[in-house]
PDB file of C-alpha atoms in Angstrom:
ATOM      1  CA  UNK A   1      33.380   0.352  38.993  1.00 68.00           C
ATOM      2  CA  UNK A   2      31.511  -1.015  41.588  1.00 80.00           C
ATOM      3  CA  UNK A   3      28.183  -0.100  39.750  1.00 83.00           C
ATOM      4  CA  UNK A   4      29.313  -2.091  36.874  1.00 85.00           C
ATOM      5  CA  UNK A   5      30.123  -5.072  38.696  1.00 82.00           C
ATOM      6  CA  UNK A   6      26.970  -5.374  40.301  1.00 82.00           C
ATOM      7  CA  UNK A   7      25.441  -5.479  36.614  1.00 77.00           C
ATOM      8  CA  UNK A   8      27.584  -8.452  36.087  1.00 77.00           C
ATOM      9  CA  UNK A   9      26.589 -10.098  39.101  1.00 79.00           C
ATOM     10  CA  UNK A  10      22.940  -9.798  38.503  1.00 81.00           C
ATOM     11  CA  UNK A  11      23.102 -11.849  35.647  1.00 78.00           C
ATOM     12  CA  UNK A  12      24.684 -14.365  37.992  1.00 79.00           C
ATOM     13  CA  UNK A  13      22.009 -13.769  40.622  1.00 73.00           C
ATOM     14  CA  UNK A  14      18.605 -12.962  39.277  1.00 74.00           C
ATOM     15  CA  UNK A  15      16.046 -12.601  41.730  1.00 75.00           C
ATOM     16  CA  UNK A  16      13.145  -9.959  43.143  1.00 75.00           C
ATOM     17  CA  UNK A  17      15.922  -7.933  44.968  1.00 73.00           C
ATOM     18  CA  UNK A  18      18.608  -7.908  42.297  1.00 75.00           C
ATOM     19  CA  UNK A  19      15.833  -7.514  39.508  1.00 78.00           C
ATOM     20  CA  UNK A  20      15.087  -4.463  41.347  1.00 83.00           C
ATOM     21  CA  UNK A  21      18.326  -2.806  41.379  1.00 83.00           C
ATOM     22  CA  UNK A  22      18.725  -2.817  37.301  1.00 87.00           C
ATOM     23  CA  UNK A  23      16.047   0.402  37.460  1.00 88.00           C
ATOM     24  CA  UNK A  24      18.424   2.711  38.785  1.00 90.00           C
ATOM     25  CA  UNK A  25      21.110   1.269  36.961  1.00 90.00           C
ATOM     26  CA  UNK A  26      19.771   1.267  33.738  1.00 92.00           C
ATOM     27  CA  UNK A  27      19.198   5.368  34.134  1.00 92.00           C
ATOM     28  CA  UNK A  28      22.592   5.481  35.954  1.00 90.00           C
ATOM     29  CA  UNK A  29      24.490   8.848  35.534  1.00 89.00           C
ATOM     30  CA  UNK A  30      27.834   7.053  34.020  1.00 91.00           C
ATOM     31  CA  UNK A  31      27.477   5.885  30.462  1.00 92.00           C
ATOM     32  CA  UNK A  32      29.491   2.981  30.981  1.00 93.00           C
ATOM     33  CA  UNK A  33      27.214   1.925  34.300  1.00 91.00           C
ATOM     34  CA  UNK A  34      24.164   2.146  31.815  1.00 93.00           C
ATOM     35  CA  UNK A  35      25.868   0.186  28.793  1.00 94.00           C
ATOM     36  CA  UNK A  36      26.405  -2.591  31.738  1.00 92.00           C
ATOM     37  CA  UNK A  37      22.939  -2.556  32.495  1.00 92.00           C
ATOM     38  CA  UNK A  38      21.614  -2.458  29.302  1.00 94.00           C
ATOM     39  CA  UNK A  39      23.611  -5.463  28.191  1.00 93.00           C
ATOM     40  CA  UNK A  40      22.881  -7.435  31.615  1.00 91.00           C
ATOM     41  CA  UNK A  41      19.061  -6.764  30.858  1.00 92.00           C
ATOM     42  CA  UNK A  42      19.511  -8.249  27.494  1.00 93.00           C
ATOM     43  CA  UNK A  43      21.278 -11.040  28.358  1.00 91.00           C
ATOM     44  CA  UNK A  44      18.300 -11.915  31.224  1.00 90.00           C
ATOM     45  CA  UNK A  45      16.060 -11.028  28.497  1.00 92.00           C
ATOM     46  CA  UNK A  46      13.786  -9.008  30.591  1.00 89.00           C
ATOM     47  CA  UNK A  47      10.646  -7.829  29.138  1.00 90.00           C
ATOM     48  CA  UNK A  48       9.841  -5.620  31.206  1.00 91.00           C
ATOM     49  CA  UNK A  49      13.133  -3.472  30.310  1.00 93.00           C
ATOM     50  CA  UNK A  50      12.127  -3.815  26.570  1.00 95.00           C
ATOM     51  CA  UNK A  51      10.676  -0.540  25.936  1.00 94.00           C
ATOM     52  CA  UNK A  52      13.418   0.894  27.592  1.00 95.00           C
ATOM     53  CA  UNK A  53      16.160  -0.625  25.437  1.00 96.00           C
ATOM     54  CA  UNK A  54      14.346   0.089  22.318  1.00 96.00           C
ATOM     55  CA  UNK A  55      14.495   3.813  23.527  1.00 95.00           C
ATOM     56  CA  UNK A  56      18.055   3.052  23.795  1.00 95.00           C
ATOM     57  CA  UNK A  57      18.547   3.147  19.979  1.00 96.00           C
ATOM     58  CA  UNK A  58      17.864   6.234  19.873  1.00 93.00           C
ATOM     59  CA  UNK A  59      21.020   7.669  21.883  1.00 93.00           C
ATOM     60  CA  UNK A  60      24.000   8.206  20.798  1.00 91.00           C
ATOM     61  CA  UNK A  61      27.007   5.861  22.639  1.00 92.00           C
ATOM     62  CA  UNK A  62      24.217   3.597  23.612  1.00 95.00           C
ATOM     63  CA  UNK A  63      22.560   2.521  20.103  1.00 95.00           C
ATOM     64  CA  UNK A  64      24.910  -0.178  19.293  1.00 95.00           C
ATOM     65  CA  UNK A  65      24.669  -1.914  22.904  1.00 95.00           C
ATOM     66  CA  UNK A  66      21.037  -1.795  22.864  1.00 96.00           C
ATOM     67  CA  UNK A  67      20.738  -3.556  19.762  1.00 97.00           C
ATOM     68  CA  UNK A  68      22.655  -6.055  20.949  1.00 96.00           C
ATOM     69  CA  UNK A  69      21.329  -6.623  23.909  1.00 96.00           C
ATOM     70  CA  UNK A  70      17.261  -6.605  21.435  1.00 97.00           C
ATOM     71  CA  UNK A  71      18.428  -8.717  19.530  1.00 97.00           C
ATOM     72  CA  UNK A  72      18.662 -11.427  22.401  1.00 96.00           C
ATOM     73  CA  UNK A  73      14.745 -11.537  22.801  1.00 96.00           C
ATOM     74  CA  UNK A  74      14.418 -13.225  19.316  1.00 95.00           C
ATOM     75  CA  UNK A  75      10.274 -12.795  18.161  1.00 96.00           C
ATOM     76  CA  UNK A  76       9.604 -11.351  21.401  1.00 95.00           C
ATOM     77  CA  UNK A  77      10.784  -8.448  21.158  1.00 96.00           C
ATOM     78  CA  UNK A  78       8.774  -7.754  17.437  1.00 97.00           C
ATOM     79  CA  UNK A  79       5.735  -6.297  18.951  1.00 96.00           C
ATOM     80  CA  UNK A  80       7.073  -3.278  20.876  1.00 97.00           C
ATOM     81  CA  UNK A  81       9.674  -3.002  17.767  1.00 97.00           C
ATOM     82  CA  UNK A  82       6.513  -2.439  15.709  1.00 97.00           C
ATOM     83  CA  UNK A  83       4.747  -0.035  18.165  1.00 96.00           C
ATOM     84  CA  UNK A  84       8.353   1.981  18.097  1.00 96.00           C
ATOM     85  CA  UNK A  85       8.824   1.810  14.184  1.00 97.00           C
ATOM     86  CA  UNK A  86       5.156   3.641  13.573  1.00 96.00           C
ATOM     87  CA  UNK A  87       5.975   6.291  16.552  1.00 94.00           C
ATOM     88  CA  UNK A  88       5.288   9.538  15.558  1.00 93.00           C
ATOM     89  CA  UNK A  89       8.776  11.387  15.062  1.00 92.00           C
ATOM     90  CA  UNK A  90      10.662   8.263  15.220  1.00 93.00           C
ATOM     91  CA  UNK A  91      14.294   9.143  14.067  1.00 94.00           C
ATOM     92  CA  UNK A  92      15.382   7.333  10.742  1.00 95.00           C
ATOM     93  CA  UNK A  93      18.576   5.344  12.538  1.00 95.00           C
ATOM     94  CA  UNK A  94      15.983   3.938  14.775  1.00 96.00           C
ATOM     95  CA  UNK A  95      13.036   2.548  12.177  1.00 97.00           C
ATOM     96  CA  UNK A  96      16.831   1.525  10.400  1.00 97.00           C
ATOM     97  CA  UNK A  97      17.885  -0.632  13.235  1.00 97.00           C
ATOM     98  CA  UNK A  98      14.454  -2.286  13.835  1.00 98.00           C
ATOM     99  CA  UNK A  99      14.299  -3.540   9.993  1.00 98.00           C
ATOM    100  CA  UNK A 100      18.148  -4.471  10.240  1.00 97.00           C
ATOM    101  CA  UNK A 101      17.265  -6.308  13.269  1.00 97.00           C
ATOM    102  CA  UNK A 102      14.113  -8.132  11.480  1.00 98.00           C
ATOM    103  CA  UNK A 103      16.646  -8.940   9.019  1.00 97.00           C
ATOM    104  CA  UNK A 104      18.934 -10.873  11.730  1.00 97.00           C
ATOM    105  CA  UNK A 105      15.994 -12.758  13.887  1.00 96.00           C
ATOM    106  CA  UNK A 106      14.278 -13.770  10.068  1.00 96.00           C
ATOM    107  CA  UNK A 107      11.385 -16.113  10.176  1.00 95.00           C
ATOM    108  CA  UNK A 108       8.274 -16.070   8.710  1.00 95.00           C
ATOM    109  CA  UNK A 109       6.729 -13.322  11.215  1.00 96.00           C
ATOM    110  CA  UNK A 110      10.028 -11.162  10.297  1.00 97.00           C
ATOM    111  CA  UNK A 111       9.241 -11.287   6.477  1.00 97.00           C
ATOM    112  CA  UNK A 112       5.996 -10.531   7.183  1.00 96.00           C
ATOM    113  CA  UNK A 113       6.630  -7.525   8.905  1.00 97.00           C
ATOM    114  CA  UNK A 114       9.334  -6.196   6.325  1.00 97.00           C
ATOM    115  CA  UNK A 115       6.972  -6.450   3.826  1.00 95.00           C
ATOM    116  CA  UNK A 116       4.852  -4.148   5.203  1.00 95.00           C
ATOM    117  CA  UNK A 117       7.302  -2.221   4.868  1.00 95.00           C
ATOM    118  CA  UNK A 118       8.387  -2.769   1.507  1.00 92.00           C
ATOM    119  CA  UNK A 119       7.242   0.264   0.253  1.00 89.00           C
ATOM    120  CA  UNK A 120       8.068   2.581   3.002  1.00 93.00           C
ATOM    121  CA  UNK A 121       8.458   6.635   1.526  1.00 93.00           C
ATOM    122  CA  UNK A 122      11.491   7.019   2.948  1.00 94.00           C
ATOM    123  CA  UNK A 123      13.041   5.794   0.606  1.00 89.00           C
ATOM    124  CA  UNK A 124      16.528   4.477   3.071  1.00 92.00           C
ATOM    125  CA  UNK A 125      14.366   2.600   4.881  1.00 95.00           C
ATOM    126  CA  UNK A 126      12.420   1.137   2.073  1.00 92.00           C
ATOM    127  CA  UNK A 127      16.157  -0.128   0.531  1.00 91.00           C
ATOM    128  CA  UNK A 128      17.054  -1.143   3.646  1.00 95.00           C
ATOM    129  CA  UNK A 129      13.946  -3.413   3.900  1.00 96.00           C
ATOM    130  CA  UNK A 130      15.189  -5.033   0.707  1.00 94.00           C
ATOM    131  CA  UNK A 131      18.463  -6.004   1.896  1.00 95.00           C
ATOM    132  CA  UNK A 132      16.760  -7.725   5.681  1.00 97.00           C
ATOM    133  CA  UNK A 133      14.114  -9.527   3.107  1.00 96.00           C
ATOM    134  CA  UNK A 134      17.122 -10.708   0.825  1.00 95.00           C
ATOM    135  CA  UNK A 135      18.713 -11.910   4.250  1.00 95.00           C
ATOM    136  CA  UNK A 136      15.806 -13.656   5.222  1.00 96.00           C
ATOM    137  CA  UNK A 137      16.154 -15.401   2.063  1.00 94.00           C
ATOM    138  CA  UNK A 138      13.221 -14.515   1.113  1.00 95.00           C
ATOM    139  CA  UNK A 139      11.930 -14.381  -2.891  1.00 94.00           C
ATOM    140  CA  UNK A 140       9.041 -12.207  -3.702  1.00 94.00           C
ATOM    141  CA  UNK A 141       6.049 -14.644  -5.261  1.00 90.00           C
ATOM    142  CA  UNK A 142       2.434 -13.098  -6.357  1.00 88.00           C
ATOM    143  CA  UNK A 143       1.568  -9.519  -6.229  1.00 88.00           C
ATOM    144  CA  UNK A 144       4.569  -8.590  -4.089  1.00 90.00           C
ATOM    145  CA  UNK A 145       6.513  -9.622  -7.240  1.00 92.00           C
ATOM    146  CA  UNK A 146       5.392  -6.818  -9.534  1.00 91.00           C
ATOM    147  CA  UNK A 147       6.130  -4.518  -6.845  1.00 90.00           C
ATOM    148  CA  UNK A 148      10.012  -5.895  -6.591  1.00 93.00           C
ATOM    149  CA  UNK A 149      10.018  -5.622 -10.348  1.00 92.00           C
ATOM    150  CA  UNK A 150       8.773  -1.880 -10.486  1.00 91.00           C
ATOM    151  CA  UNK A 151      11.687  -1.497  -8.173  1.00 92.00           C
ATOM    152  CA  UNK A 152      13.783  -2.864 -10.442  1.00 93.00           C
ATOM    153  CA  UNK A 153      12.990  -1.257 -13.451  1.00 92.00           C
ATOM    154  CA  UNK A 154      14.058   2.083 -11.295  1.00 92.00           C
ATOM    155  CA  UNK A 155      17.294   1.016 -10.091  1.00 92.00           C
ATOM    156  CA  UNK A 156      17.971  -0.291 -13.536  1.00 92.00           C
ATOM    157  CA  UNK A 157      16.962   2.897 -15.394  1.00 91.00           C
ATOM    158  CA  UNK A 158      19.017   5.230 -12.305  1.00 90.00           C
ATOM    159  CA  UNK A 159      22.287   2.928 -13.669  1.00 88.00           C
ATOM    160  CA  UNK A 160      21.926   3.737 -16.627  1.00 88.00           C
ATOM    161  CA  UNK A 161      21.218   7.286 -16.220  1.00 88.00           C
ATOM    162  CA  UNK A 162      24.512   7.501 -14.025  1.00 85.00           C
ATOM    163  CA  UNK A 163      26.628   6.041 -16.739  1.00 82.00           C
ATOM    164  CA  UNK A 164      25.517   7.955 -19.397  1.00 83.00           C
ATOM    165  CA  UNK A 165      26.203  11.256 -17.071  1.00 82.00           C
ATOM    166  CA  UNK A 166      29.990   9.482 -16.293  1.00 80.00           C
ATOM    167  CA  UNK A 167      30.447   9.116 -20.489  1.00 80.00           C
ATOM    168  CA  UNK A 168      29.221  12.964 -20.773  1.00 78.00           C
ATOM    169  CA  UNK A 169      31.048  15.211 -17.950  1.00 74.00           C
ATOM    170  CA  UNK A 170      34.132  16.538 -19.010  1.00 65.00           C
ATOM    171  CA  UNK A 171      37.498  16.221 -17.170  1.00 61.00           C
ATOM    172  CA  UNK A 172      38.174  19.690 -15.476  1.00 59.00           C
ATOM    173  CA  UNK A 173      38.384  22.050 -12.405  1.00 55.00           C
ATOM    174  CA  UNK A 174      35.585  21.220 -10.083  1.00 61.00           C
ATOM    175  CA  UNK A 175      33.930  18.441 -12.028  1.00 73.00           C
ATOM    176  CA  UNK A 176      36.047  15.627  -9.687  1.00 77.00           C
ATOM    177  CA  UNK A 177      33.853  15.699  -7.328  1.00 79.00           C
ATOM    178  CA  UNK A 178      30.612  15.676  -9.657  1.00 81.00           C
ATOM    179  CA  UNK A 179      32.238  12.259 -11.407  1.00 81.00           C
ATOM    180  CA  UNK A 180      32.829  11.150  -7.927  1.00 83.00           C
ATOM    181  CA  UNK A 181      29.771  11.337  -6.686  1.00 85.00           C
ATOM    182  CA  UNK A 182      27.877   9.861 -10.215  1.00 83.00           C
ATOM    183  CA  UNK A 183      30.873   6.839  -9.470  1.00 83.00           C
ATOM    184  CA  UNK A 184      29.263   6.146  -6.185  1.00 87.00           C
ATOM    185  CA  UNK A 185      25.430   6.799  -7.122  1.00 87.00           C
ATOM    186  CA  UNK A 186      26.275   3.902  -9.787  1.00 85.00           C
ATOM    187  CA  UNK A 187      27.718   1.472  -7.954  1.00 86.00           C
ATOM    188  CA  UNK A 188      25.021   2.214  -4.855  1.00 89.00           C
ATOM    189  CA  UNK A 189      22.290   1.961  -7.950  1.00 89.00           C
ATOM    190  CA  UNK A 190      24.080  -1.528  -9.494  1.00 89.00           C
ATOM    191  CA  UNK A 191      24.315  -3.163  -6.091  1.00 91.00           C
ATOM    192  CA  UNK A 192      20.556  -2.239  -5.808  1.00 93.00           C
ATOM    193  CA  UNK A 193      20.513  -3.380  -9.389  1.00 93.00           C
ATOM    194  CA  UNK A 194      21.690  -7.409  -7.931  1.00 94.00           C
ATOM    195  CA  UNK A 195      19.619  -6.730  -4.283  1.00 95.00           C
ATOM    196  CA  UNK A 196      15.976  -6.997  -6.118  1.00 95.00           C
ATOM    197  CA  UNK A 197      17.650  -9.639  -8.489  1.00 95.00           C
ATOM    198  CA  UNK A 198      18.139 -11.761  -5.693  1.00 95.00           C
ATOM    199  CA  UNK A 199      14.640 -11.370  -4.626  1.00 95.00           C
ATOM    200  CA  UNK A 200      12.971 -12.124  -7.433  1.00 94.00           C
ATOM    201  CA  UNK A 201      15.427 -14.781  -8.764  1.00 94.00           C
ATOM    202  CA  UNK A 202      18.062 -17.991  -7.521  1.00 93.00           C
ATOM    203  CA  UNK A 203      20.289 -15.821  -5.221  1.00 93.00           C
ATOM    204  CA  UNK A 204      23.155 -18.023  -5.911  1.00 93.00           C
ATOM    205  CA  UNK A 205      22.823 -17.725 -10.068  1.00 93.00           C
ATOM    206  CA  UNK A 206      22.472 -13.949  -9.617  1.00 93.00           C
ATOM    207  CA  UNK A 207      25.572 -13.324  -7.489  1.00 93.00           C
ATOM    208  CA  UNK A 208      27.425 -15.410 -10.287  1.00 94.00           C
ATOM    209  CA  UNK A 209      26.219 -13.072 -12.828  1.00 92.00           C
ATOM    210  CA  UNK A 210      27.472  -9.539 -10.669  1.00 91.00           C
ATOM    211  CA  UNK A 211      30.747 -11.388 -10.101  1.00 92.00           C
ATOM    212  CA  UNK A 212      31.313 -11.638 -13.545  1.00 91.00           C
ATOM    213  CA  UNK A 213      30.058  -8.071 -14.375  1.00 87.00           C
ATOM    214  CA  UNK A 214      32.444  -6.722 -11.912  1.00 86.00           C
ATOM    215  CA  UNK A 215      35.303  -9.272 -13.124  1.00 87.00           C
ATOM    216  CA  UNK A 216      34.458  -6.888 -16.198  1.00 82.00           C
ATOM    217  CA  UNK A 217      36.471  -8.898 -19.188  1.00 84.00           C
ATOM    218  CA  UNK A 218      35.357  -9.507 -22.374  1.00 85.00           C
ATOM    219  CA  UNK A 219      35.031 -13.321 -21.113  1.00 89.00           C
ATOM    220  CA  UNK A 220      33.184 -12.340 -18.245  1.00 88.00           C
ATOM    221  CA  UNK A 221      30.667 -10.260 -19.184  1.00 87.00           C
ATOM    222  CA  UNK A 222      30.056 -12.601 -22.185  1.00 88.00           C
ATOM    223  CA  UNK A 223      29.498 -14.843 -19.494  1.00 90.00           C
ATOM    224  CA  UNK A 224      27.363 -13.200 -17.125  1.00 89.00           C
ATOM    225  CA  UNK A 225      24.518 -12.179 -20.600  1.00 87.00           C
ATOM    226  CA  UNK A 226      24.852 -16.070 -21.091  1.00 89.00           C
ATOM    227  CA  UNK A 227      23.810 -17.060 -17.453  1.00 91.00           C
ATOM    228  CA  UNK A 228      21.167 -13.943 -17.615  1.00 89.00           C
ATOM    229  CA  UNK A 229      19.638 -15.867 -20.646  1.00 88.00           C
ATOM    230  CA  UNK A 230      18.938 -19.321 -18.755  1.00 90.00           C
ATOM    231  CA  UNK A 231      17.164 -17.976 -15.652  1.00 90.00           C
ATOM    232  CA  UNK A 232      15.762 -14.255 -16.223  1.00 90.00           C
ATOM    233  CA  UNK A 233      12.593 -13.256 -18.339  1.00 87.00           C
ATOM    234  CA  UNK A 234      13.081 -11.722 -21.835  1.00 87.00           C
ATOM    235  CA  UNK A 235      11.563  -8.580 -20.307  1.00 86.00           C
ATOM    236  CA  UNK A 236      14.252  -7.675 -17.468  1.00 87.00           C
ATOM    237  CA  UNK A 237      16.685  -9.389 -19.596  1.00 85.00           C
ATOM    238  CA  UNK A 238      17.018  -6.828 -22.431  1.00 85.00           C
ATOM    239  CA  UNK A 239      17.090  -4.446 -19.813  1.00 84.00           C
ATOM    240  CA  UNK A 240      19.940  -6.243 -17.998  1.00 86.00           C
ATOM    241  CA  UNK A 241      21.971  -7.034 -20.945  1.00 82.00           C
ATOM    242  CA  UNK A 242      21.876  -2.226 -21.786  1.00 79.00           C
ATOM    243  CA  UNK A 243      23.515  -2.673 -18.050  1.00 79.00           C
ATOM    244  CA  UNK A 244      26.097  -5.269 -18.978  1.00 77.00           C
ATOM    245  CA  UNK A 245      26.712  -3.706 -22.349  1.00 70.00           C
ATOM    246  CA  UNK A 246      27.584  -0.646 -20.915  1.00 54.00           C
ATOM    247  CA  UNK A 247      30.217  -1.907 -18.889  1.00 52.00           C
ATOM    248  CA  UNK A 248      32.863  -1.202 -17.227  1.00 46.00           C
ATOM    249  CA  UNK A 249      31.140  -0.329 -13.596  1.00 41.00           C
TER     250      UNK A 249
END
């Protein structure tokens, strides 16, 4: 307790001899003793503990504080980020957390890193990129766009594949959880389906158009090809109107 304290003191008191002390605390025995230190360290926004908090992410019970206590550096903290995404052997959760945080700070240098990213292998990672950019608010322009739209076409053609597999499987012992699992690869491939839509095209126009595919009325759906019509290319539209036809979701 008294180990914890003095991590809330030092962000009272910063100075050469307090600044000191957060070494052993930071590597202190007691989980809770080393969660106070890491958040007191990110609250100073100390660079020199920056490496150590981005190894941080990697631990279980800690992960969570130390991307808190990241995320207070802002654009500062981008460049060891970067050195600890490329790591060889870097664990998935981590290079997960660095794009979700790139996703949070946003700015042109964050967007710029994502895309470097945007066709990562793994492919978790490369999704999750998707979803930071679309937070950044950002819309793909230029040669980036054909690569969004190649993504596209997948997700679009992985929908359709899992509703055509829903329509065929048959209703018996042990096929529940085969029809449960196509139920959630769909709706994980729609809502990827609506992610790239919103990076190639108005974000606000394209969540109309998934509200009114899920509202999944006659009405609605009429509704949502209509809106499709005004702002999407004949191309992707055809496409998009197999996926609204074959509603419900």
């Amino acid at each position: 307790a008294e180990r914890i304290e003095a991590c809330h003191l030092i962000t009272q008191n910063i100075n050469q001899d307090t600044f000191r002390l957060l070494t052993p605390l930071i590597r202190d025995a007691h989980p809770d003793v080393r969660r106070a230190a890491i958040f007191t360290v990110g609250k100073l926004q100390l660079e020199e503990f920056l490496t150590i908090l981005i190894s941080y992410m990697a631990e279980v019970g800690y992960e969570n504080t130390a991307v808190a206590a990241v995320l207070n550096y802002g654009t500062s903290a981008m460049p060891p980020l970067e050195t600890a995404f490329y790591k060889s052997g870097q664990r998935q959760n981590v290079q997960m957390n660095i794009v979700q945080i790139y996703g949070i700070i946003g700015g042109e240098r964050a967007i710029e890193l994502l895309l470097k990213k945007i066709d990562y292998p793994d492919r978790r990672i490369a999704k999750e990129v998707l979803v930071a950019l679309n937070q950044c608010n950002w819309t793909a322009t230029g040669a980036i766009r054909a690569i969004v739209r190649t993504f596209l076409d997948k997700a679009i053609y992985d929908t359709l594949w899992n509703k055509a597999a829903l329509t065929e499987i048959e209703v018996g012992y042990g096929n529940s959880y085969l029809k449960k699992a196509l139920e959630n690869q769909e709706i994980s491939s729609t809502n990827e389906v609506f992610l790239l839509l919103s990076l190639l095209y108005d974000k606000e126009s394209v969540q109309l158009v998934k509200q009114n595919m899920e509202a999944n009325t006659e009405d609605s759906i009429g509704y949502a090809m209509e809106l499709l019509d005004v702002f999407v290319e004949d191309d992707i539209k055809v496409k998009m109107m197999t996926v609204l036809d074959e509603s419900p979701i």
